[in-house]
CSV table of C-alpha atoms and ligand atoms in Angstrom, one decimal:
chain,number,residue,atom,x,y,z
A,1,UNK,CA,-184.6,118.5,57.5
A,2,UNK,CA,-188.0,116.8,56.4
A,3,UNK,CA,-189.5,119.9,57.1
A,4,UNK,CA,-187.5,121.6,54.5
A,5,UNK,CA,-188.2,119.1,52.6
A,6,UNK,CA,-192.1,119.6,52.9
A,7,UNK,CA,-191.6,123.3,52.2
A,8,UNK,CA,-189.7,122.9,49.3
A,9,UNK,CA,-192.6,120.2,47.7
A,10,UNK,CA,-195.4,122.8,48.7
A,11,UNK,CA,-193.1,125.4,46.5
A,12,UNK,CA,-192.6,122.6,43.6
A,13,UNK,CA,-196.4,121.7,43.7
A,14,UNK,CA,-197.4,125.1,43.0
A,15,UNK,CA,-194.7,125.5,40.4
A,16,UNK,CA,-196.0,122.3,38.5
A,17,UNK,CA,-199.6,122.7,38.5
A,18,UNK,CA,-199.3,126.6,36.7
A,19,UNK,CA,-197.6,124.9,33.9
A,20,UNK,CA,-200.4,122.4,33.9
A,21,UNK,CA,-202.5,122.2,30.0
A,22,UNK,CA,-204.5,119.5,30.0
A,23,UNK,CA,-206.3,116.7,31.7
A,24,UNK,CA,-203.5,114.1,31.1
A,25,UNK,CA,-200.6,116.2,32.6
A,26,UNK,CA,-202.9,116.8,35.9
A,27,UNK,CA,-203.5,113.2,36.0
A,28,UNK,CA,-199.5,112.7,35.6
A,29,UNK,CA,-198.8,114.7,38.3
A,30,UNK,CA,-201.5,113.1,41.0
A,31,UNK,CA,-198.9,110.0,40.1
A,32,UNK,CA,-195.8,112.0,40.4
A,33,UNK,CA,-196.8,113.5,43.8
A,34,UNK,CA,-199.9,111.5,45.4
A,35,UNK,CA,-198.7,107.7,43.9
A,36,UNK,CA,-197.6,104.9,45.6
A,37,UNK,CA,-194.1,106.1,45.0
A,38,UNK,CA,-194.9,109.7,44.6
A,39,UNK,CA,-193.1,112.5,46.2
A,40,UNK,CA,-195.7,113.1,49.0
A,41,UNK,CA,-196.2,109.4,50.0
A,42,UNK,CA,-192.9,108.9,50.1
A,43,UNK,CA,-192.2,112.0,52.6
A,44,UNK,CA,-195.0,110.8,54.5
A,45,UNK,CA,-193.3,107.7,55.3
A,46,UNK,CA,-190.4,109.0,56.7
A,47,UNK,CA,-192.7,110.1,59.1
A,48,UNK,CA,-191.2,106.8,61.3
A,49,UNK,CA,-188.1,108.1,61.5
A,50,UNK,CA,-188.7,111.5,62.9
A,51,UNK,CA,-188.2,112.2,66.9
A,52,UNK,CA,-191.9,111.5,68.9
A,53,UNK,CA,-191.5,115.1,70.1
A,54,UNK,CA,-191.5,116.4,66.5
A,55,UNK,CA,-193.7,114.1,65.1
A,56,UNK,CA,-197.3,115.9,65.6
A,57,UNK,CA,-195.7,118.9,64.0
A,58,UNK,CA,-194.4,116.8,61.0
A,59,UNK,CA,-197.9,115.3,60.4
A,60,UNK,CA,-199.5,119.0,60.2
A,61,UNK,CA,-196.9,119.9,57.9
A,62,UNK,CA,-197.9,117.0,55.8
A,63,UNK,CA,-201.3,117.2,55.7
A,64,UNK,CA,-201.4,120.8,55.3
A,65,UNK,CA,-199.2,120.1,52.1
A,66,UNK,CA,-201.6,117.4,51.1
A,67,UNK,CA,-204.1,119.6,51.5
A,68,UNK,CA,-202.6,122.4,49.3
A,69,UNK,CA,-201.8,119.5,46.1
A,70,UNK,CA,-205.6,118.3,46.8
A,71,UNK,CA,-207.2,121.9,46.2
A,72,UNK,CA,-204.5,123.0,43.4
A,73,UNK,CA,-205.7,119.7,42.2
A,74,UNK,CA,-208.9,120.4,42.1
A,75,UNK,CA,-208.4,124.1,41.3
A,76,UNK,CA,-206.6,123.2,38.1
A,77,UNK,CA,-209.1,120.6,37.2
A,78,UNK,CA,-212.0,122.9,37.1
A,79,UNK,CA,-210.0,125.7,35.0
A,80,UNK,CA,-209.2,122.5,32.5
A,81,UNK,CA,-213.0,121.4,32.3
A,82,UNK,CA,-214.3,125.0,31.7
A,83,UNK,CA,-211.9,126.0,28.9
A,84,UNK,CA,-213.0,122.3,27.2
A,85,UNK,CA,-216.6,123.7,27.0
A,86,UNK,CA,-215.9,127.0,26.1
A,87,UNK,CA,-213.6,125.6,23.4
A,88,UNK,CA,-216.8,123.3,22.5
A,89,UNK,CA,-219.5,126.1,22.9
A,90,UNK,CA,-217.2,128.7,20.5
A,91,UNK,CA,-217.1,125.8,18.2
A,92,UNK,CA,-220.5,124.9,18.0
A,93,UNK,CA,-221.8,128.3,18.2
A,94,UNK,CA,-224.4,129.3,15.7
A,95,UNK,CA,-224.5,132.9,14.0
A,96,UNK,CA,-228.3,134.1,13.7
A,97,UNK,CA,-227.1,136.7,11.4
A,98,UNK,CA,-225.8,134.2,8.2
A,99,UNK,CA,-228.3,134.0,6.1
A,100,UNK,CA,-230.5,130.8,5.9
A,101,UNK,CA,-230.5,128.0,3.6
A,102,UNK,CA,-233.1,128.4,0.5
A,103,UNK,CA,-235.2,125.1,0.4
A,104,UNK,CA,-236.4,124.6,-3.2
A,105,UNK,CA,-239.9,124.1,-3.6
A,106,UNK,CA,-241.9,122.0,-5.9
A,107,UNK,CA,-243.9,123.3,-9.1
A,108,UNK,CA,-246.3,121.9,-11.5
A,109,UNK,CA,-245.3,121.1,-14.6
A,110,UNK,CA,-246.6,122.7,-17.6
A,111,UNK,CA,-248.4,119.9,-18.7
A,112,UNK,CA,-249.8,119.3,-15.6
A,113,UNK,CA,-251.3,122.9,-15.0
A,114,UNK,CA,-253.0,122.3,-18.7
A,115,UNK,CA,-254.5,118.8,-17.6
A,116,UNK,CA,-255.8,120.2,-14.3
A,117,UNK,CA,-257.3,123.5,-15.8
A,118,UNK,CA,-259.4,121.0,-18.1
A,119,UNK,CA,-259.7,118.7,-15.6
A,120,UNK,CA,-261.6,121.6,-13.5
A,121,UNK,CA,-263.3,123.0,-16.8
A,122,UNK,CA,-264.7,119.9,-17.4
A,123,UNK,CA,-265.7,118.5,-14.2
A,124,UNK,CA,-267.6,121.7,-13.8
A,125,UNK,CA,-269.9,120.6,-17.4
A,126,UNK,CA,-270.7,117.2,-15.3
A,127,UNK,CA,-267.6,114.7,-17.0
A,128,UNK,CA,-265.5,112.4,-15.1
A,129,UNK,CA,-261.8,111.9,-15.3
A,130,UNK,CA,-261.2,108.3,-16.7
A,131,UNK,CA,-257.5,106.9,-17.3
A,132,UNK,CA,-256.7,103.6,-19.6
A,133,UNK,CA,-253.8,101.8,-19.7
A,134,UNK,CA,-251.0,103.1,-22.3
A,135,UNK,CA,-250.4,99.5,-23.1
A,136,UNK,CA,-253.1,98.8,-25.0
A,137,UNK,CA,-255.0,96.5,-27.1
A,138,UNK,CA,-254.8,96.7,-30.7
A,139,UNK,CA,-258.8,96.2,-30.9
A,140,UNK,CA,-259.6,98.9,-29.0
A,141,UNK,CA,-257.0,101.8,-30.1
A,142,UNK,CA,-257.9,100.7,-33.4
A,143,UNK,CA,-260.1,97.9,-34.6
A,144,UNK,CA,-263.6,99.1,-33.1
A,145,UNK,CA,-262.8,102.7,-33.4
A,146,UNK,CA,-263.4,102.2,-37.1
A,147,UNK,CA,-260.0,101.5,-38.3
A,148,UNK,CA,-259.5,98.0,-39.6
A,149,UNK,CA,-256.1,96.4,-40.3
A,150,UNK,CA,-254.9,97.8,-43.3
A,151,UNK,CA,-256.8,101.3,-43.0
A,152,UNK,CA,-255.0,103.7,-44.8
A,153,UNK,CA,-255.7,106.4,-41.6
A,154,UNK,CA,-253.6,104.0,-39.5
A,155,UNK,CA,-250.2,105.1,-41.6
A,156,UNK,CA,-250.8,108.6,-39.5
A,157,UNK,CA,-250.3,107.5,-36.5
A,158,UNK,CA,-246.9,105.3,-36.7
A,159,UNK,CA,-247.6,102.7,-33.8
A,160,UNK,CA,-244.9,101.1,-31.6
A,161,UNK,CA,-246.5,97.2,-31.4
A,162,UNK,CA,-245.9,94.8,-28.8
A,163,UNK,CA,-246.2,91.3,-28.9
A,164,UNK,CA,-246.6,91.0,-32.7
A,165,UNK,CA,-249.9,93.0,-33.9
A,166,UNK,CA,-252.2,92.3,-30.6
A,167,UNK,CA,-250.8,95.0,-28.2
A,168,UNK,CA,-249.2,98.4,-29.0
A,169,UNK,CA,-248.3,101.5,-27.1
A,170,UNK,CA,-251.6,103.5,-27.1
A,171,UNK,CA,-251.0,105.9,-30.5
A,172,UNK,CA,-254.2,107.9,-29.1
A,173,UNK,CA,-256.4,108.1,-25.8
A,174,UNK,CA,-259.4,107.7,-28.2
A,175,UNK,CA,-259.2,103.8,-26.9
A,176,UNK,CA,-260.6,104.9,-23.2
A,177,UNK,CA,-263.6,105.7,-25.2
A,178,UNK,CA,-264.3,102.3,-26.8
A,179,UNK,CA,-263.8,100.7,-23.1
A,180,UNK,CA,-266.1,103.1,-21.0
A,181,UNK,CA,-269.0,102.2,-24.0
A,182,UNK,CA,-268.3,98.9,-23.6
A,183,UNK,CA,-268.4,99.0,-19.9
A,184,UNK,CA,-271.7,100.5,-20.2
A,185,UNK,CA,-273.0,98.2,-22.4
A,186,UNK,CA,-274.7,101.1,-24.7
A,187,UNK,CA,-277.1,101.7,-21.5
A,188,UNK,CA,-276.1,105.0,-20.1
A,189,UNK,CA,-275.3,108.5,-21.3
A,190,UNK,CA,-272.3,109.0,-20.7
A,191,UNK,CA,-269.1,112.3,-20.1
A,192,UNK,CA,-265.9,111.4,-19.8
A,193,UNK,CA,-262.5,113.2,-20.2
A,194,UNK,CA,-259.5,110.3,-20.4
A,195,UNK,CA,-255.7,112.2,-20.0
A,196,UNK,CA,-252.5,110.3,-20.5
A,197,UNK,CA,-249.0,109.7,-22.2
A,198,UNK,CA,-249.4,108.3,-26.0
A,199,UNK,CA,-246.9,107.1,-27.6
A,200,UNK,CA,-246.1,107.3,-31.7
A,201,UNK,CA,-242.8,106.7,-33.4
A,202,UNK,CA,-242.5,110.0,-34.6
A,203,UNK,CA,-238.6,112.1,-35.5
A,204,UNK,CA,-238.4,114.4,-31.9
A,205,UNK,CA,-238.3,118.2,-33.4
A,206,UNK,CA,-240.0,121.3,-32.4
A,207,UNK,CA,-243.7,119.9,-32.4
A,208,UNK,CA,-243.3,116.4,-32.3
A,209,UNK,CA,-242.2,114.1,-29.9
A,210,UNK,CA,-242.2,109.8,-29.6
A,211,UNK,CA,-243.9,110.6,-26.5
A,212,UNK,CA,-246.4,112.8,-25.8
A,213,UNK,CA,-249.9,113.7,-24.2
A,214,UNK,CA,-253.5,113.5,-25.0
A,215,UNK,CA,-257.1,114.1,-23.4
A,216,UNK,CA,-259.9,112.9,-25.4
A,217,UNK,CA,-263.4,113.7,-24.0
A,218,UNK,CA,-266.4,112.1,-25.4
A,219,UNK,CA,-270.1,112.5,-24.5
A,220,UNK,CA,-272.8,109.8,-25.4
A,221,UNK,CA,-276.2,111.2,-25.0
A,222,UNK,CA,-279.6,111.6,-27.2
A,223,UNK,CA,-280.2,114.3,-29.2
A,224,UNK,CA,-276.8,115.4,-29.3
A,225,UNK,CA,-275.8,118.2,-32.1
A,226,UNK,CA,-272.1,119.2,-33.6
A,227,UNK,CA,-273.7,122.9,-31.8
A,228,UNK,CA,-273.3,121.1,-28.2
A,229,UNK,CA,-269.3,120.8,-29.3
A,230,UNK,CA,-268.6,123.9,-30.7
A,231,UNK,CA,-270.4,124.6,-27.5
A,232,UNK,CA,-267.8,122.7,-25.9
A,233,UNK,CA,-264.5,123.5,-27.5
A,234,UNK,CA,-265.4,127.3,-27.1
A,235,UNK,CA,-265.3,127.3,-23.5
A,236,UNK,CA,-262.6,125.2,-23.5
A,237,UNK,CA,-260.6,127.8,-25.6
A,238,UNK,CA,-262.1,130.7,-23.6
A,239,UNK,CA,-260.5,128.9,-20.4
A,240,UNK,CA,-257.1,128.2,-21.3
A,241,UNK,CA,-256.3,131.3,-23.8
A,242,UNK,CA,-258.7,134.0,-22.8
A,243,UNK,CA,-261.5,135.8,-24.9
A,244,UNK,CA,-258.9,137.0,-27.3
A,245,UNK,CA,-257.9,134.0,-29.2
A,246,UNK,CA,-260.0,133.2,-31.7
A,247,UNK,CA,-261.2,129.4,-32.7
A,248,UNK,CA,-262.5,127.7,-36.0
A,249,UNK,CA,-263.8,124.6,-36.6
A,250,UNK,CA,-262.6,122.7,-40.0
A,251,UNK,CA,-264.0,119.9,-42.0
A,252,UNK,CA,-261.6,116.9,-41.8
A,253,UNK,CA,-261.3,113.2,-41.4
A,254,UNK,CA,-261.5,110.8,-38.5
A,255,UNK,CA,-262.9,107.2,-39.0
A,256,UNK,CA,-264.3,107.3,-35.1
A,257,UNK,CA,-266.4,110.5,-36.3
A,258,UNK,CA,-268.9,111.8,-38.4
A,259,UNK,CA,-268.3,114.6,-39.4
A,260,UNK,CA,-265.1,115.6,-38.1
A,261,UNK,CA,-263.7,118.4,-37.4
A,262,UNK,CA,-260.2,120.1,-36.9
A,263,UNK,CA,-260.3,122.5,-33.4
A,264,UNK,CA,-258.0,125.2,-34.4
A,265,UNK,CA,-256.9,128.6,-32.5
A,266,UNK,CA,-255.5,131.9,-33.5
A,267,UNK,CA,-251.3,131.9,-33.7
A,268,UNK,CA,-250.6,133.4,-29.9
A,269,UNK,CA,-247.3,133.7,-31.9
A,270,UNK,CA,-247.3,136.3,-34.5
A,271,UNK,CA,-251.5,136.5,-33.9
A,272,UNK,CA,-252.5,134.8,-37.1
A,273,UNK,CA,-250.3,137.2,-38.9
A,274,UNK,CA,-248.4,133.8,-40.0
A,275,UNK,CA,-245.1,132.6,-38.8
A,276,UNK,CA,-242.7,130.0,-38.7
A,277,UNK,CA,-245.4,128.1,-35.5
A,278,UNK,CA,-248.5,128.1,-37.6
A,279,UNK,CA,-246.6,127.5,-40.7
A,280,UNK,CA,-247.6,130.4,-42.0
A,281,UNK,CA,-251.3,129.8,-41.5
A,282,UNK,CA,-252.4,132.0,-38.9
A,283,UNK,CA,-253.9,128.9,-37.4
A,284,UNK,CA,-253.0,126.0,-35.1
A,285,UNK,CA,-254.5,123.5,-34.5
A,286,UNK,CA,-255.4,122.0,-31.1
A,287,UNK,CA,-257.4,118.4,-31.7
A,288,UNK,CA,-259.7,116.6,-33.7
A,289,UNK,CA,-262.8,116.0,-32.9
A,290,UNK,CA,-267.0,115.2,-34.5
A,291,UNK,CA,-270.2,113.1,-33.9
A,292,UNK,CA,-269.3,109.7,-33.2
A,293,UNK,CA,-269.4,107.4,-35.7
A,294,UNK,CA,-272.5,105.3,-35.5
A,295,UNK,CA,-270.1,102.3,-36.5
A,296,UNK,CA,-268.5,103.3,-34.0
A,297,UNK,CA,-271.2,103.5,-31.6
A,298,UNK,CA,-272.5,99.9,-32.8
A,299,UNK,CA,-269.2,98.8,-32.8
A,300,UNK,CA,-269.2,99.2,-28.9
A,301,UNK,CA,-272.4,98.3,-28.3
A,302,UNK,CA,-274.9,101.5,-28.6
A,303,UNK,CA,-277.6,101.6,-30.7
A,304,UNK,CA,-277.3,104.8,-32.7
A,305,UNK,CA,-280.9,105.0,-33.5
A,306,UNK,CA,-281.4,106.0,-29.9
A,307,UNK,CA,-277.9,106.9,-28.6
A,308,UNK,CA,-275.4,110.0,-30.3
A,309,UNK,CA,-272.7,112.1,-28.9
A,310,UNK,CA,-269.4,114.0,-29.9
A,311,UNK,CA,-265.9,112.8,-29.2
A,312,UNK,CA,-262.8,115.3,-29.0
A,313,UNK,CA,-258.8,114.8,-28.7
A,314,UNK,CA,-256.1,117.6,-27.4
A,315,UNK,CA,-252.8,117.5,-27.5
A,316,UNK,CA,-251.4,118.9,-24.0
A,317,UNK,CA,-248.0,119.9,-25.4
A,318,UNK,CA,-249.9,121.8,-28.3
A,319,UNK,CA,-251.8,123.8,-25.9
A,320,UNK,CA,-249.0,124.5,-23.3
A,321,UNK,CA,-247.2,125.5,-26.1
A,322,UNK,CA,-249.8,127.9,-27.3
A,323,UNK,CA,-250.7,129.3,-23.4
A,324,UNK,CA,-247.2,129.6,-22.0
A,325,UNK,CA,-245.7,130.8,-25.5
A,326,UNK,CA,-243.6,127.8,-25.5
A,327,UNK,CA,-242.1,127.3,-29.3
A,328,UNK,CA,-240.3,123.7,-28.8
A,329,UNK,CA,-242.0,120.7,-27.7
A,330,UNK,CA,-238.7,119.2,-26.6
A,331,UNK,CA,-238.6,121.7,-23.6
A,332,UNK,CA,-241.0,119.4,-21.7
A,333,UNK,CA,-238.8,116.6,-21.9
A,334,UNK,CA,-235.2,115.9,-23.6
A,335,UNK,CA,-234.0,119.8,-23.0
A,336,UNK,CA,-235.8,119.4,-19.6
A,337,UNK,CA,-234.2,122.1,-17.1
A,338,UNK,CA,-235.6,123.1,-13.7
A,339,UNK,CA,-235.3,126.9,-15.2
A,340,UNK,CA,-238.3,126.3,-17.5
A,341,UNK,CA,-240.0,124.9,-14.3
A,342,UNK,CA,-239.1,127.9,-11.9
A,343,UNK,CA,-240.9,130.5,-13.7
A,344,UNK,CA,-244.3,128.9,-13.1
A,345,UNK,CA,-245.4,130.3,-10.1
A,346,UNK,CA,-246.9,127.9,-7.4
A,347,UNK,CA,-250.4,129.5,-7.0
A,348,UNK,CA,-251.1,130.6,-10.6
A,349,UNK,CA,-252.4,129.0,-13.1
B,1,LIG,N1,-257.3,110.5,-31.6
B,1,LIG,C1,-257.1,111.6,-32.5
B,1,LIG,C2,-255.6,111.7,-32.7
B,1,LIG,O1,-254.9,111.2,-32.0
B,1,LIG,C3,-257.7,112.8,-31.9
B,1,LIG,C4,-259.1,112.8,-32.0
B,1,LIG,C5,-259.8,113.3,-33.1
B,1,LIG,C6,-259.9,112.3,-31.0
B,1,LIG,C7,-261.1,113.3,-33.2
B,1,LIG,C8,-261.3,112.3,-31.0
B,1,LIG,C9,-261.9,112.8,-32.2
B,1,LIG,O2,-262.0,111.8,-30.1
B,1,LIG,O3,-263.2,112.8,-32.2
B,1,LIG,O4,-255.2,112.4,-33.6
């Protein structure tokens, strides 16, 4: 009777594990069958209670079905574990075909490229790159460049102050000037280019902004002539806009020079034809510049019986504006838009 017994579990076990799905079911069933109470153990101990003759019989019986649920067992267990990674490898599976993931590259910014060209121009014609700070001292953006409280040239450039009338937000770079002559103490010639962000409490519209850029050069030397800057300015304008573009010098005012000059270029706009950029003009103009003032020379502590030079100022936006045909100023910064950006390509300048 056992033995039918045995032969029907053997039948059952087989039944049972094909239905089997997953890990936990399998795991139910070693109970089921295999546990203390499970259908096999439980045959097994009847084992007692079969006649001696029959007994060796019955134990082959039951090992052989142990045997069976063991390999099923392990059978089933094996079919479970590889269908879990092939689940997981389908899943995680990557398609070499799809097309990649664009990484966005950095660019120069426009005013950048223009600071580095001079930069390079200028480092070429022996000057150095010298930077000030943009908080700076009332004395030295105005009072020993040759404009003394009350100047009337001071109304031009509407400062933001600081602190009462002792520190301000640099209106001009010109004040990088009066600190390298003082530096050196009206001994050395000296070339120096001085970028940065200057700061004037100007209406934003298409050609002004509250914040904006300058690079003043100025070169102390002896013998100096207003030639050696024309000189200057002409490669400078050769550089950035090409032989085409003509430049003029004007007479004009600055109280740091004498004379001075206004550095003007042809409109790249409606060329010089006169539009609304130049105002109709045909001209606009770049930067200031002339001989240094020998007040101003004394002022910082070159004697300008022996010592003369030439000073100069650009606005950056001005001449990005001009060499990338850029007509609002606003571009660089409020309407600022990674599109502007993007057509600059990386390696051209
Ligand atoms: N600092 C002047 C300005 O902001 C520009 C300038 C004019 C600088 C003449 C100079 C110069 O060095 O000689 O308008």
């Amino acid at each position: 009777m056992e033995k039918d017994e045995i032969k029907k579990l053997l039948e059952e076990v087989s039944t049972t594990f094909a239905k089997v799905q997953d890990k936990k079911e399998l795991e139910q069933i070693k109970v089921e069958y295999m546990g203390k109470n499970g259908k096999i153990s439980l045959i097994n101990q009847k084992i007692k209670d079969v006649p001696t003759e029959e007994r060796k019989d019955f134990g082959i019986k039951i090992n052989e079905l142990k045997n069976e649920f063991n390999s099923l067992y392990k059978e089933k267990l094996e079919e479970i574990e590889n269908k879990e990674i092939n689940e997981l490898l389908n899943k995680e599976s990557i398609d070499v075909t799809l097309p990649g993931t664009k990484i966005n590259v950095g660019n120069h910014h426009p005013i950048e490229r223009i600071i580095e060209s001079l930069e390079t121009l200028l480092m070429s014609m022996g000057y150095d790159v010298v930077e000030g700070p943009e908080v700076e001292k009332d004395l030295y953006n105005f009072e020993l460049l040759n404009l003394p409280k009350g100047h009337p040239a001071r109304d031009a450039q509407d400062t933001f102050y600081i602190k009462g009338e002792e520190y301000l937000l640099r209106s001009q770079t010109s004040p990088v000037q009066v600190r390298c002559m003082l530096e050196k103490k009206g001994e050395e010639a000296i070339r120096i280019i001085c970028p940065g962000k200057t700061y004037r409490r100007d209406e934003d519209d298409a050609t002004h902004s509250h914040q904006f850029t300058q690079m003043e050069g100025l070169l102390i030397d002896k013998n100096i002539t207003l030639g050696d800057l024309k000189g200057t300015f002409e490669e400078i304008a050769k550089m950035l806009f090409g032989k085409n573009r003509e430049t003029r010098f004007r007479p004009s005012f600055y109280p740091f020079t004498e004379p001075s000059v206004e550095m003007d270029i042809s409109c790249f706009n409606c060329n010089s034809k006169g539009c609304h950029i130049c105002k109709g003009t045909g001209w606009i103009t770049v930067g200031g510049a002339g001989m240094v003032n020998p007040i101003v020379l004394k002022n910082c502590g070159y004697d300008p019986e022996v010592w003369n030079g030439f000073a100069f100022g650009f606005g950056i936006e001005r001449l990005a504006m001009l060499k990338y045909g850029i007509e609002d100023i606003r571009v660089f910064y409020v309407n600022h838009d990674l599109n502007v950006l993007k057509q600059f390509d990386r390696r051209e300048y």
